[in-house]
Short mmCIF file of C-alpha atoms in Angstrom, two decimals:
data_model
loop_
_atom_site.label_atom_id
_atom_site.label_comp_id
_atom_site.label_asym_id
_atom_site.label_seq_id
_atom_site.Cartn_x
_atom_site.Cartn_y
_atom_site.Cartn_z
CA MET Q 1 -101.51 48.33 -29.65
CA LEU Q 2 -104.18 50.48 -28.00
CA GLY Q 3 -101.76 51.36 -25.21
CA LYS Q 4 -99.34 52.82 -27.76
CA LEU Q 5 -102.02 54.92 -29.48
CA PRO Q 6 -101.63 58.05 -27.29
CA ILE Q 7 -97.87 58.02 -27.90
CA LEU Q 8 -98.40 57.75 -31.65
CA ILE Q 9 -100.91 60.60 -31.61
CA LEU Q 10 -98.48 62.81 -29.69
CA ARG Q 11 -95.69 61.99 -32.15
CA ILE Q 12 -97.90 62.84 -35.14
CA LYS Q 13 -98.90 66.15 -33.54
CA GLU Q 14 -95.23 66.89 -32.87
CA LEU Q 15 -94.33 66.25 -36.50
CA ILE Q 16 -97.14 68.45 -37.77
CA MET Q 17 -96.57 71.33 -35.38
CA GLU Q 18 -92.77 71.51 -35.74
CA PRO Q 19 -91.83 69.84 -39.05
CA SER Q 20 -88.49 71.66 -39.36
CA LYS Q 21 -87.22 69.82 -36.28
CA ASN Q 22 -88.44 66.52 -37.68
CA ILE Q 23 -87.79 66.90 -41.38
CA SER Q 24 -86.01 63.54 -41.67
CA SER Q 25 -89.21 61.91 -40.39
CA PHE Q 26 -91.07 63.20 -43.44
CA GLU Q 27 -89.62 60.75 -45.93
CA ASN Q 28 -91.00 61.79 -49.32
CA LYS Q 29 -93.44 64.09 -47.49
CA TYR Q 30 -93.64 66.90 -49.98
CA ALA Q 31 -97.41 67.39 -50.31
CA ASP Q 32 -99.48 68.20 -47.24
CA GLY Q 33 -103.02 69.53 -47.53
CA THR Q 34 -103.24 70.44 -43.86
CA ARG Q 35 -100.28 72.82 -44.25
CA LEU Q 36 -101.17 73.99 -47.80
CA ILE Q 37 -98.09 72.43 -49.37
CA ARG Q 38 -98.11 71.22 -52.97
CA HIS Q 39 -95.67 68.70 -54.49
CA ILE Q 40 -94.27 69.63 -57.90
CA PHE Q 41 -92.01 67.10 -59.58
CA VAL Q 42 -90.04 66.26 -62.69
CA ARG Q 43 -89.50 62.52 -63.16
CA ASP Q 44 -86.77 60.83 -65.15
CA TYR Q 45 -85.80 63.82 -67.29
CA GLU Q 46 -83.10 62.53 -69.64
CA THR Q 47 -80.73 64.80 -71.50
CA LEU Q 48 -77.07 65.04 -72.53
CA ALA Q 49 -74.53 66.95 -70.46
CA TYR Q 50 -70.85 67.78 -70.44
CA ILE Q 51 -70.13 66.22 -67.06
CA GLY Q 52 -67.34 64.24 -65.46
CA VAL Q 53 -63.84 64.44 -64.01
CA TRP Q 54 -62.12 61.79 -66.12
CA GLU Q 55 -60.25 62.71 -69.28
CA HIS Q 56 -62.51 60.57 -71.49
CA GLU Q 57 -65.55 62.49 -70.14
CA LYS Q 58 -64.23 65.91 -71.09
CA GLY Q 59 -65.32 67.24 -74.45
CA ALA Q 60 -68.06 64.65 -74.89
CA ARG Q 61 -71.66 64.84 -73.76
CA GLN Q 62 -73.06 61.89 -71.89
CA PRO Q 63 -76.59 60.87 -70.90
CA VAL Q 64 -77.92 61.93 -67.52
CA ARG Q 65 -81.25 61.40 -65.80
CA ILE Q 66 -82.56 64.05 -63.41
CA ASN Q 67 -85.39 63.91 -60.89
CA VAL Q 68 -86.59 66.95 -58.96
CA ASP Q 69 -89.14 67.13 -56.14
CA LEU Q 70 -90.29 70.49 -54.83
CA SER Q 71 -92.27 71.20 -51.69
CA VAL Q 72 -94.18 74.38 -52.57
CA ALA Q 73 -96.21 76.60 -50.23
CA GLU Q 74 -99.62 77.32 -51.68
CA GLU Q 75 -100.80 80.90 -51.37
CA SER Q 76 -104.42 79.78 -51.10
CA GLU Q 77 -106.41 76.57 -51.07
CA HIS Q 78 -106.92 76.76 -54.82
CA HIS Q 79 -104.71 77.96 -57.66
CA GLY Q 80 -107.63 79.42 -59.63
CA ASP Q 81 -106.53 77.54 -62.76
CA ASN Q 82 -103.90 80.26 -63.21
CA LEU Q 83 -100.30 79.38 -64.11
CA ALA Q 84 -99.02 82.42 -62.18
CA ASN Q 85 -100.29 80.79 -58.97
CA VAL Q 86 -98.15 77.65 -59.26
CA VAL Q 87 -94.52 76.67 -59.75
CA CYS Q 88 -94.35 75.51 -63.38
CA TYR Q 89 -92.61 72.20 -64.06
CA ASN Q 90 -91.74 73.34 -67.60
CA GLU Q 91 -89.78 76.23 -66.08
CA VAL Q 92 -88.01 73.77 -63.76
CA VAL Q 93 -86.85 71.81 -66.82
CA GLN Q 94 -85.81 75.01 -68.61
CA ARG Q 95 -83.67 76.02 -65.62
CA ILE Q 96 -82.04 72.57 -65.65
CA ASP Q 97 -81.27 72.98 -69.35
CA ASP Q 98 -79.83 76.46 -68.70
CA ILE Q 99 -77.47 75.06 -66.05
CA ILE Q 100 -76.38 72.17 -68.27
CA SER Q 101 -75.84 74.40 -71.31
CA SER Q 102 -73.64 76.82 -69.31
CA GLY Q 103 -70.61 74.54 -69.73
CA HIS Q 104 -68.75 71.51 -68.43
CA ILE Q 105 -69.51 70.40 -64.86
CA SER Q 106 -67.08 68.06 -63.15
CA LEU Q 107 -69.27 66.38 -60.54
CA VAL Q 108 -72.86 65.15 -60.40
CA GLU Q 109 -72.88 66.63 -56.89
CA THR Q 110 -72.18 70.08 -58.36
CA LEU Q 111 -75.01 69.75 -60.88
CA ALA Q 112 -77.42 68.64 -58.15
CA GLU Q 113 -76.43 71.57 -55.91
CA LYS Q 114 -76.84 74.06 -58.77
CA ILE Q 115 -80.31 72.73 -59.54
CA ALA Q 116 -81.30 72.90 -55.86
CA GLU Q 117 -79.96 76.44 -55.49
CA MET Q 118 -81.80 77.57 -58.61
CA GLU Q 119 -85.13 76.17 -57.39
CA LEU Q 120 -84.76 77.63 -53.89
CA VAL Q 121 -84.58 81.13 -55.40
CA GLU Q 122 -88.38 80.86 -55.76
CA PRO Q 123 -89.72 81.94 -52.32
CA ARG Q 124 -92.66 79.51 -52.48
CA VAL Q 125 -90.29 76.52 -52.69
CA LEU Q 126 -89.74 75.28 -49.15
CA SER Q 127 -87.53 72.33 -49.98
CA VAL Q 128 -86.09 70.52 -52.96
CA ARG Q 129 -84.82 67.01 -53.53
CA VAL Q 130 -82.61 66.46 -56.59
CA ARG Q 131 -81.29 63.19 -58.00
CA VAL Q 132 -78.71 63.27 -60.80
CA GLU Q 133 -77.70 60.00 -62.47
CA LYS Q 134 -75.06 59.34 -65.11
CA LEU Q 135 -76.42 56.58 -67.32
CA ALA Q 136 -73.28 55.37 -69.09
CA ALA Q 137 -70.48 56.07 -66.59
CA VAL Q 138 -69.91 52.62 -65.09
CA LYS Q 139 -70.00 49.43 -67.14
CA GLY Q 140 -72.55 47.03 -65.74
CA ALA Q 141 -74.43 49.68 -63.73
CA ALA Q 142 -77.74 51.07 -64.96
CA SER Q 143 -76.77 54.39 -63.40
CA VAL Q 144 -74.57 56.07 -60.79
CA GLY Q 145 -75.16 59.40 -59.15
CA VAL Q 146 -76.24 61.43 -56.16
CA GLU Q 147 -79.39 62.55 -54.42
CA ILE Q 148 -79.54 65.65 -52.21
CA GLU Q 149 -82.21 67.48 -50.27
CA ARG Q 150 -82.05 71.18 -49.44
CA HIS Q 151 -84.39 73.53 -47.57
CA GLN Q 152 -85.15 77.25 -47.55
CA CYS Q 153 -83.21 79.15 -44.91
CA ARG Q 154 -85.97 81.16 -43.23
#
């Protein structure tokens, strides 16, 4: 094991110094104190949405569950207990509600992309992971859906 230690240290340095080249290596790596990155999240937000491609899904709302993870660049080491210095999770939920209330969406993939696009408008958001689940779409399944991850184009 000791012989492998220098290789592991080099790999860790590589991941820290050039994370954009190694983003897949950062599984669930949204918070990072060394790089001043905060993790903001919304877990298991359940609401009703007009969503689906099948005839029986049109005109009827159905339950969905949404999870959002944001990797947010901090502007300083401390937020100063000031809401203006953070990305507000209540505003994330409000934006989700705005998208859902705008009308029927055919695919869970489309809803996930719209949520990701909306969150990436905020310049402090470096990346976003969105999971959208339909809770009553398939008999015998607790849920079906999609999870995507998108990054700022800088």
